[in-house]
Amino acid sequence: MSVLIPVQTPASRSLSGLYKPHQLKELHYGPGVVQEKLLSALPTESSRAFIVTGQSLATKTPLIKDLEKLLGSKHHAGTFNNIKEHAPIAQLDEATDQVQADQDIDTIISVGGGSPIDSSKAIIFRVHEEFSKWLTHITIPTTLSAAEATAIAGYTTASGVKTGIAHPKVYPSYIFYDVGYGLYTPPQLMLSTGLRALDHAIESQYHASASLPTRLITLGAVGELFTQLTKYKDDPKDEDTITRLFLAAFSSLGFMGQGLRGGLGLSHSLGYALGSPYGIPHGVTSGLTLGHVVKLMARKSPENAANIAKVLPYISEQSTGDAVKDSDIVGDRILKLVKDLGVNTTLTEKGVGKDQVDIIVARATGGLTADKEKTAEEDALYTHVKALVEGLY
């Protein structure tokens, strides 16, 4: 998508900006949009498309076979259906080899959640590195991770640490939010990834490179996610609710555009520190950390607190007049939502021993440890993050 990047001049300090769009051409949503519109999204009449997905969608639903049938022998170049959670590099390498072996492939169709979508972006990047050509990326998301809304691809190295690539050209050209695909997503997975989308939207409020338009849009996403996740919990088959959740997930991150600089925030950093190393889905990590991180970030600066406090009317809460107290209300409402959705857990329940606290803190803070020399600001960050992690058991 796109973003307005504010530019302030020393003389006037007036608001101005740069409109820098991503390469998204079309976003389709609603029942049957894949069947109706996908073929028209292919680059040419003779395009060859390779599907990247996971085993569950390929073996437990008819979706992938239906998609292969839609493409037909004319357009279907192959399917890799073994992408695993957190996108391990072994499967990424295997899928890349299959795509690079067929020079007729000009399109990657990712189907699923964050792992297939990120893997597809990484494959496209690798193909360009090898052959100096960019493949078209079409995506059919089935969760609310919003991986389709960035030009960043994360995957897991052999050592279990998350790494990745970033390039504007790996961003999808077409996104299809088809409710027929969302209906096959296990409800618990939809709910947990919805918390990941909420994580994106909330951390945008205090992200240094988030523009005012980005914050305004993500505030709307916060309200929609609070409302629609609760509705989905009560009725996971309501098609309009699923469609609205897809769009809220896109709004939680899609309008950062090329203005995104650095990681999204501390909750995301903790998510990476907890996710692939311990096999915890990122939606679950967001449920663990976000409510607590919000309270911590509000105390980091008055600007953070003021921006977080702006969430209140979107979750039907009144301001106290104190931005830090207001931020605490936001944090508590997030923690309550996690509990109400049945996604609450602890690190103990996830099998993470307390002997891992220092390792988790170091991963989340860029290497800060107890015995490392630190600035006053780094020491405060280390102390607060360690206390936060210890409170997750």
GROMACS .gro file of C-alpha atoms in nm:
model
  393
    1MET     CA    1   0.000   0.000   0.000
    2SER     CA    2   0.122   0.349   0.070
    3VAL     CA    3   0.213   0.593   0.341
    4LEU     CA    4   0.243   0.965   0.393
    5ILE     CA    5   0.581   1.035   0.549
    6PRO     CA    6   0.571   1.368   0.734
    7VAL     CA    7   0.855   1.608   0.658
    8GLN     CA    8   0.905   1.909   0.883
    9THR     CA    9   1.109   2.204   0.765
   10PRO     CA   10   1.314   2.396   1.024
   11ALA     CA   11   1.160   2.727   0.914
   12SER     CA   12   0.789   2.652   0.920
   13ARG     CA   13   0.757   2.318   1.101
   14SER     CA   14   0.439   2.276   0.899
   15LEU     CA   15   0.308   1.934   0.806
   16SER     CA   16   0.395   1.808   0.461
   17GLY     CA   17   0.458   1.464   0.322
   18LEU     CA   18   0.562   1.217   0.058
   19TYR     CA   19   0.316   0.971  -0.094
   20LYS     CA   20   0.514   0.654  -0.167
   21PRO     CA   21   0.288   0.363  -0.266
   22HIS     CA   22   0.367  -0.003  -0.260
   23GLN     CA   23   0.302  -0.208  -0.574
   24LEU     CA   24  -0.041  -0.339  -0.467
   25LYS     CA   25  -0.267  -0.310  -0.770
   26GLU     CA   26  -0.593  -0.459  -0.643
   27LEU     CA   27  -0.741  -0.587  -0.317
   28HIS     CA   28  -1.050  -0.805  -0.359
   29TYR     CA   29  -1.274  -0.911  -0.072
   30GLY     CA   30  -1.591  -1.111  -0.031
   31PRO     CA   31  -1.733  -1.454  -0.117
   32GLY     CA   32  -1.601  -1.617  -0.434
   33VAL     CA   33  -1.350  -1.349  -0.534
   34VAL     CA   34  -1.078  -1.606  -0.604
   35GLN     CA   35  -1.298  -1.795  -0.849
   36GLU     CA   36  -1.421  -1.476  -1.013
   37LYS     CA   37  -1.109  -1.261  -1.029
   38LEU     CA   38  -0.786  -1.455  -0.980
   39LEU     CA   39  -0.720  -1.555  -1.341
   40SER     CA   40  -0.748  -1.192  -1.450
   41ALA     CA   41  -0.469  -1.107  -1.203
   42LEU     CA   42  -0.215  -1.327  -1.382
   43PRO     CA   43   0.045  -1.117  -1.568
   44THR     CA   44  -0.016  -1.269  -1.913
   45GLU     CA   45  -0.245  -1.509  -2.100
   46SER     CA   46   0.028  -1.773  -2.082
   47SER     CA   47   0.141  -1.715  -1.721
   48ARG     CA   48   0.266  -2.009  -1.516
   49ALA     CA   49   0.186  -1.989  -1.147
   50PHE     CA   50   0.342  -2.180  -0.856
   51ILE     CA   51   0.139  -2.227  -0.536
   52VAL     CA   52   0.307  -2.204  -0.195
   53THR     CA   53   0.108  -2.328   0.106
   54GLY     CA   54   0.108  -2.556   0.410
   55GLN     CA   55   0.010  -2.917   0.464
   56SER     CA   56  -0.314  -2.850   0.651
   57LEU     CA   57  -0.469  -2.646   0.372
   58ALA     CA   58  -0.346  -2.892   0.110
   59THR     CA   59  -0.455  -3.214   0.282
   60LYS     CA   60  -0.744  -3.119   0.513
   61THR     CA   61  -0.939  -2.881   0.289
   62PRO     CA   62  -1.040  -2.879  -0.079
   63LEU     CA   63  -0.900  -2.528  -0.125
   64ILE     CA   64  -0.567  -2.607  -0.289
   65LYS     CA   65  -0.709  -2.867  -0.525
   66ASP     CA   66  -0.982  -2.621  -0.621
   67LEU     CA   67  -0.720  -2.355  -0.688
   68GLU     CA   68  -0.513  -2.594  -0.898
   69LYS     CA   69  -0.827  -2.681  -1.094
   70LEU     CA   70  -0.901  -2.313  -1.146
   71LEU     CA   71  -0.552  -2.253  -1.285
   72GLY     CA   72  -0.572  -2.565  -1.499
   73SER     CA   73  -0.283  -2.723  -1.685
   74LYS     CA   74  -0.235  -2.400  -1.877
   75HIS     CA   75  -0.140  -2.191  -1.572
   76HIS     CA   76  -0.056  -2.432  -1.289
   77ALA     CA   77   0.320  -2.490  -1.275
   78GLY     CA   78   0.333  -2.675  -0.943
   79THR     CA   79   0.254  -2.666  -0.573
   80PHE     CA   80   0.475  -2.673  -0.264
   81ASN     CA   81   0.259  -2.765   0.034
   82ASN     CA   82   0.510  -2.822   0.312
   83ILE     CA   83   0.568  -2.474   0.453
   84LYS     CA   84   0.574  -2.509   0.831
   85GLU     CA   85   0.513  -2.266   1.116
   86HIS     CA   86   0.768  -1.983   1.140
   87ALA     CA   87   0.888  -2.065   0.784
   88PRO     CA   88   1.191  -2.289   0.854
   89ILE     CA   89   1.476  -2.240   0.609
   90ALA     CA   90   1.489  -2.609   0.509
   91GLN     CA   91   1.144  -2.594   0.348
   92LEU     CA   92   1.212  -2.248   0.210
   93ASP     CA   93   1.524  -2.382   0.036
   94GLU     CA   94   1.330  -2.676  -0.105
   95ALA     CA   95   1.051  -2.458  -0.242
   96THR     CA   96   1.301  -2.211  -0.388
   97ASP     CA   97   1.481  -2.491  -0.572
   98GLN     CA   98   1.155  -2.605  -0.731
   99VAL     CA   99   1.069  -2.255  -0.851
  100GLN     CA  100   1.418  -2.183  -0.982
  101ALA     CA  101   1.416  -2.510  -1.177
  102ASP     CA  102   1.130  -2.388  -1.397
  103GLN     CA  103   1.212  -2.069  -1.582
  104ASP     CA  104   0.857  -2.044  -1.719
  105ILE     CA  105   0.717  -1.959  -1.375
  106ASP     CA  106   0.631  -1.589  -1.356
  107THR     CA  107   0.388  -1.589  -1.062
  108ILE     CA  108   0.385  -1.711  -0.701
  109ILE     CA  109   0.046  -1.763  -0.536
  110SER     CA  110   0.076  -1.780  -0.157
  111VAL     CA  111  -0.214  -1.937   0.030
  112GLY     CA  112  -0.241  -1.943   0.408
  113GLY     CA  113  -0.104  -1.746   0.700
  114GLY     CA  114   0.218  -1.567   0.771
  115SER     CA  115   0.453  -1.856   0.701
  116PRO     CA  116   0.345  -1.933   0.340
  117ILE     CA  117   0.315  -1.562   0.261
  118ASP     CA  118   0.657  -1.474   0.405
  119SER     CA  119   0.812  -1.779   0.239
  120SER     CA  120   0.671  -1.666  -0.096
  121LYS     CA  121   0.821  -1.320  -0.051
  122ALA     CA  122   1.157  -1.477   0.031
  123ILE     CA  123   1.136  -1.705  -0.276
  124ILE     CA  124   1.064  -1.405  -0.499
  125PHE     CA  125   1.362  -1.222  -0.352
  126ARG     CA  126   1.589  -1.523  -0.403
  127VAL     CA  127   1.477  -1.573  -0.763
  128HIS     CA  128   1.566  -1.213  -0.834
  129GLU     CA  129   1.905  -1.256  -0.670
  130GLU     CA  130   1.972  -1.558  -0.890
  131PHE     CA  131   1.812  -1.460  -1.222
  132SER     CA  132   1.757  -1.080  -1.202
  133LYS     CA  133   1.382  -1.107  -1.259
  134TRP     CA  134   1.088  -1.030  -1.034
  135LEU     CA  135   0.799  -1.274  -1.007
  136THR     CA  136   0.445  -1.148  -0.955
  137HIS     CA  137   0.309  -1.217  -0.606
  138ILE     CA  138  -0.061  -1.301  -0.565
  139THR     CA  139  -0.177  -1.390  -0.216
  140ILE     CA  140  -0.486  -1.552  -0.063
  141PRO     CA  141  -0.460  -1.504   0.315
  142THR     CA  142  -0.649  -1.739   0.546
  143THR     CA  143  -0.548  -1.586   0.881
  144LEU     CA  144  -0.522  -1.237   1.030
  145SER     CA  145  -0.141  -1.224   1.056
  146ALA     CA  146  -0.129  -0.942   0.794
  147ALA     CA  147   0.195  -1.077   0.647
  148GLU     CA  148   0.051  -0.976   0.310
  149ALA     CA  149   0.059  -0.612   0.419
  150THR     CA  150   0.438  -0.566   0.430
  151ALA     CA  151   0.738  -0.603   0.201
  152ILE     CA  152   0.924  -0.786   0.476
  153ALA     CA  153   0.965  -1.165   0.488
  154GLY     CA  154   1.066  -1.343   0.806
  155TYR     CA  155   1.192  -1.700   0.818
  156THR     CA  156   1.371  -1.922   1.067
  157THR     CA  157   1.736  -2.021   1.035
  158ALA     CA  158   1.866  -2.369   1.114
  159SER     CA  159   1.964  -2.243   1.460
  160GLY     CA  160   1.602  -2.148   1.534
  161VAL     CA  161   1.651  -1.771   1.516
  162LYS     CA  162   1.422  -1.553   1.306
  163THR     CA  163   1.579  -1.355   1.023
  164GLY     CA  164   1.449  -1.215   0.698
  165ILE     CA  165   1.463  -0.998   0.388
  166ALA     CA  166   1.292  -0.677   0.280
  167HIS     CA  167   1.231  -0.532  -0.064
  168PRO     CA  168   0.937  -0.337  -0.214
  169LYS     CA  169   0.918  -0.578  -0.509
  170VAL     CA  170   0.818  -0.878  -0.293
  171TYR     CA  171   0.498  -0.703  -0.185
  172PRO     CA  172   0.187  -0.867  -0.333
  173SER     CA  173   0.044  -0.715  -0.647
  174TYR     CA  174  -0.296  -0.870  -0.572
  175ILE     CA  175  -0.460  -0.965  -0.243
  176PHE     CA  176  -0.771  -1.185  -0.231
  177TYR     CA  177  -0.964  -1.190   0.097
  178ASP     CA  178  -1.206  -1.469   0.010
  179VAL     CA  179  -1.440  -1.562   0.293
  180GLY     CA  180  -1.464  -1.914   0.148
  181TYR     CA  181  -1.100  -1.962   0.240
  182GLY     CA  182  -1.143  -1.804   0.582
  183LEU     CA  183  -1.422  -2.043   0.672
  184TYR     CA  184  -1.171  -2.330   0.677
  185THR     CA  185  -0.939  -2.157   0.926
  186PRO     CA  186  -0.958  -2.314   1.276
  187PRO     CA  187  -1.131  -2.060   1.501
  188GLN     CA  188  -0.853  -2.060   1.760
  189LEU     CA  189  -0.600  -1.977   1.488
  190MET     CA  190  -0.818  -1.696   1.354
  191LEU     CA  191  -0.855  -1.551   1.704
  192SER     CA  192  -0.486  -1.570   1.791
  193THR     CA  193  -0.374  -1.418   1.462
  194GLY     CA  194  -0.633  -1.147   1.520
  195LEU     CA  195  -0.435  -1.058   1.831
  196ARG     CA  196  -0.128  -1.034   1.609
  197ALA     CA  197  -0.312  -0.782   1.393
  198LEU     CA  198  -0.410  -0.592   1.708
  199ASP     CA  199  -0.041  -0.594   1.802
  200HIS     CA  200   0.042  -0.427   1.467
  201ALA     CA  201  -0.225  -0.162   1.513
  202ILE     CA  202  -0.140  -0.079   1.874
  203GLU     CA  203   0.236  -0.065   1.823
  204SER     CA  204   0.183   0.169   1.528
  205GLN     CA  205   0.065   0.429   1.780
  206TYR     CA  206   0.415   0.473   1.922
  207HIS     CA  207   0.628   0.368   1.624
  208ALA     CA  208   0.877   0.639   1.531
  209SER     CA  209   0.814   0.618   1.156
  210ALA     CA  210   0.434   0.586   1.172
  211SER     CA  211   0.276   0.889   1.007
  212LEU     CA  212  -0.038   1.057   1.135
  213PRO     CA  213  -0.250   0.901   0.855
  214THR     CA  214  -0.110   0.560   0.952
  215ARG     CA  215  -0.204   0.613   1.316
  216LEU     CA  216  -0.553   0.729   1.228
  217ILE     CA  217  -0.617   0.424   1.010
  218THR     CA  218  -0.475   0.182   1.265
  219LEU     CA  219  -0.692   0.334   1.538
  220GLY     CA  220  -0.990   0.231   1.330
  221ALA     CA  221  -0.840  -0.116   1.297
  222VAL     CA  222  -0.812  -0.142   1.677
  223GLY     CA  223  -1.181  -0.070   1.721
  224GLU     CA  224  -1.282  -0.308   1.445
  225LEU     CA  225  -1.064  -0.590   1.580
  226PHE     CA  226  -1.203  -0.553   1.933
  227THR     CA  227  -1.559  -0.568   1.798
  228GLN     CA  228  -1.525  -0.832   1.528
  229LEU     CA  229  -1.302  -1.073   1.721
  230THR     CA  230  -1.567  -1.085   1.994
  231LYS     CA  231  -1.837  -1.147   1.733
  232TYR     CA  232  -1.626  -1.415   1.567
  233LYS     CA  233  -1.575  -1.591   1.900
  234ASP     CA  234  -1.954  -1.618   1.929
  235ASP     CA  235  -2.012  -1.720   1.566
  236PRO     CA  236  -1.705  -1.828   1.364
  237LYS     CA  237  -1.917  -1.900   1.056
  238ASP     CA  238  -2.053  -1.549   1.003
  239GLU     CA  239  -1.918  -1.452   0.661
  240ASP     CA  240  -1.942  -1.075   0.704
  241THR     CA  241  -1.752  -1.095   1.034
  242ILE     CA  242  -1.471  -1.292   0.867
  243THR     CA  243  -1.450  -1.043   0.580
  244ARG     CA  244  -1.441  -0.748   0.820
  245LEU     CA  245  -1.166  -0.918   1.017
  246PHE     CA  246  -0.959  -0.967   0.702
  247LEU     CA  247  -0.994  -0.597   0.620
  248ALA     CA  248  -0.917  -0.491   0.977
  249ALA     CA  249  -0.602  -0.703   0.969
  250PHE     CA  250  -0.494  -0.534   0.646
  251SER     CA  251  -0.565  -0.192   0.797
  252SER     CA  252  -0.353  -0.280   1.101
  253LEU     CA  253  -0.036  -0.281   0.892
  254GLY     CA  254  -0.104  -0.218   0.524
  255PHE     CA  255  -0.091   0.160   0.547
  256MET     CA  256   0.259   0.171   0.690
  257GLY     CA  257   0.372   0.131   0.330
  258GLN     CA  258   0.736   0.199   0.253
  259GLY     CA  259   0.756   0.435   0.549
  260LEU     CA  260   0.824   0.147   0.790
  261ARG     CA  261   1.170   0.173   0.941
  262GLY     CA  262   1.300  -0.083   1.189
  263GLY     CA  263   1.097  -0.329   1.392
  264LEU     CA  264   0.738  -0.253   1.483
  265GLY     CA  265   0.793  -0.238   1.858
  266LEU     CA  266   0.880  -0.414   2.182
  267SER     CA  267   0.583  -0.653   2.172
  268HIS     CA  268   0.694  -0.769   1.828
  269SER     CA  269   1.056  -0.800   1.943
  270LEU     CA  270   0.942  -1.016   2.233
  271GLY     CA  271   0.730  -1.215   1.990
  272TYR     CA  272   1.036  -1.297   1.779
  273ALA     CA  273   1.232  -1.385   2.094
  274LEU     CA  274   0.956  -1.621   2.209
  275GLY     CA  275   0.813  -1.749   1.880
  276SER     CA  276   1.038  -1.966   1.667
  277PRO     CA  277   1.293  -2.049   1.943
  278TYR     CA  278   1.019  -2.210   2.157
  279GLY     CA  279   0.761  -2.302   1.894
  280ILE     CA  280   0.500  -2.050   2.010
  281PRO     CA  281   0.274  -1.903   1.737
  282HIS     CA  282   0.313  -1.529   1.700
  283GLY     CA  283  -0.054  -1.465   1.768
  284VAL     CA  284  -0.012  -1.634   2.105
  285THR     CA  285   0.302  -1.433   2.180
  286SER     CA  286   0.108  -1.114   2.106
  287GLY     CA  287  -0.158  -1.222   2.353
  288LEU     CA  288   0.112  -1.279   2.611
  289THR     CA  289   0.300  -0.954   2.572
  290LEU     CA  290   0.096  -0.671   2.418
  291GLY     CA  291  -0.115  -0.562   2.716
  292HIS     CA  292   0.193  -0.543   2.938
  293VAL     CA  293   0.410  -0.371   2.676
  294VAL     CA  294   0.151  -0.095   2.627
  295LYS     CA  295   0.180   0.002   2.995
  296LEU     CA  296   0.559  -0.001   2.976
  297MET     CA  297   0.575   0.206   2.657
  298ALA     CA  298   0.339   0.468   2.804
  299ARG     CA  299   0.592   0.530   3.078
  300LYS     CA  300   0.876   0.570   2.829
  301SER     CA  301   0.760   0.911   2.707
  302PRO     CA  302   0.464   1.151   2.737
  303GLU     CA  303   0.420   1.130   2.358
  304ASN     CA  304   0.382   0.752   2.373
  305ALA     CA  305   0.126   0.782   2.652
  306ALA     CA  306  -0.072   1.045   2.463
  307ASN     CA  307  -0.080   0.836   2.146
  308ILE     CA  308  -0.183   0.518   2.329
  309ALA     CA  309  -0.454   0.708   2.517
  310LYS     CA  310  -0.614   0.795   2.181
  311VAL     CA  311  -0.721   0.429   2.159
  312LEU     CA  312  -0.980   0.475   2.438
  313PRO     CA  313  -1.281   0.593   2.234
  314TYR     CA  314  -1.223   0.314   1.983
  315ILE     CA  315  -1.274   0.055   2.259
  316SER     CA  316  -1.567   0.241   2.423
  317GLU     CA  317  -1.370   0.380   2.716
  318GLN     CA  318  -1.359   0.730   2.866
  319SER     CA  319  -1.042   0.928   2.935
  320THR     CA  320  -0.937   0.994   3.294
  321GLY     CA  321  -0.743   1.301   3.188
  322ASP     CA  322  -0.415   1.129   3.271
  323ALA     CA  323  -0.250   0.974   2.963
  324VAL     CA  324  -0.053   0.715   3.161
  325LYS     CA  325  -0.364   0.600   3.349
  326ASP     CA  326  -0.552   0.597   3.018
  327SER     CA  327  -0.277   0.377   2.870
  328ASP     CA  328  -0.312   0.140   3.161
  329ILE     CA  329  -0.682   0.110   3.079
  330VAL     CA  330  -0.589   0.023   2.720
  331GLY     CA  331  -0.342  -0.239   2.841
  332ASP     CA  332  -0.597  -0.391   3.079
  333ARG     CA  333  -0.863  -0.401   2.807
  334ILE     CA  334  -0.621  -0.585   2.578
  335LEU     CA  335  -0.545  -0.840   2.852
  336LYS     CA  336  -0.918  -0.884   2.913
  337LEU     CA  337  -0.983  -0.935   2.542
  338VAL     CA  338  -0.712  -1.202   2.529
  339LYS     CA  339  -0.878  -1.381   2.822
  340ASP     CA  340  -1.230  -1.343   2.681
  341LEU     CA  341  -1.116  -1.493   2.349
  342GLY     CA  342  -0.963  -1.791   2.531
  343VAL     CA  343  -0.613  -1.724   2.401
  344ASN     CA  344  -0.452  -1.638   2.737
  345THR     CA  345  -0.163  -1.857   2.849
  346THR     CA  346   0.171  -1.843   3.032
  347LEU     CA  347   0.530  -1.927   2.944
  348THR     CA  348   0.510  -2.209   3.198
  349GLU     CA  349   0.217  -2.360   3.007
  350LYS     CA  350   0.420  -2.328   2.687
  351GLY     CA  351   0.708  -2.523   2.840
  352VAL     CA  352   0.954  -2.233   2.858
  353GLY     CA  353   1.171  -2.266   3.169
  354LYS     CA  354   1.260  -1.969   3.388
  355ASP     CA  355   1.624  -2.036   3.307
  356GLN     CA  356   1.546  -1.886   2.965
  357VAL     CA  357   1.456  -1.538   3.096
  358ASP     CA  358   1.797  -1.383   3.032
  359ILE     CA  359   1.814  -1.534   2.684
  360ILE     CA  360   1.467  -1.402   2.597
  361VAL     CA  361   1.551  -1.054   2.728
  362ALA     CA  362   1.877  -1.046   2.532
  363ARG     CA  363   1.700  -1.146   2.209
  364ALA     CA  364   1.427  -0.888   2.259
  365THR     CA  365   1.656  -0.598   2.347
  366GLY     CA  366   1.932  -0.641   2.092
  367GLY     CA  367   2.175  -0.824   2.320
  368LEU     CA  368   2.137  -0.653   2.659
  369THR     CA  369   2.248  -0.873   2.950
  370ALA     CA  370   2.307  -0.827   3.323
  371ASP     CA  371   2.686  -0.819   3.291
  372LYS     CA  372   2.706  -0.608   2.975
  373GLU     CA  373   2.802  -0.242   3.014
  374LYS     CA  374   2.492  -0.035   2.948
  375THR     CA  375   2.390   0.328   2.921
  376ALA     CA  376   2.134   0.455   3.170
  377GLU     CA  377   1.862   0.421   2.907
  378GLU     CA  378   1.972   0.067   2.817
  379ASP     CA  379   1.986  -0.029   3.184
  380ALA     CA  380   1.630   0.091   3.237
  381LEU     CA  381   1.513  -0.098   2.927
  382TYR     CA  382   1.686  -0.416   3.043
  383THR     CA  383   1.536  -0.390   3.393
  384HIS     CA  384   1.181  -0.327   3.272
  385VAL     CA  385   1.185  -0.593   3.000
  386LYS     CA  386   1.326  -0.853   3.237
  387ALA     CA  387   1.050  -0.778   3.488
  388LEU     CA  388   0.792  -0.802   3.211
  389VAL     CA  389   0.921  -1.140   3.091
  390GLU     CA  390   0.936  -1.276   3.447
  391GLY     CA  391   0.571  -1.177   3.484
  392LEU     CA  392   0.471  -1.397   3.188
  393TYR     CA  393   0.524  -1.720   3.386
   0.00000   0.00000   0.00000
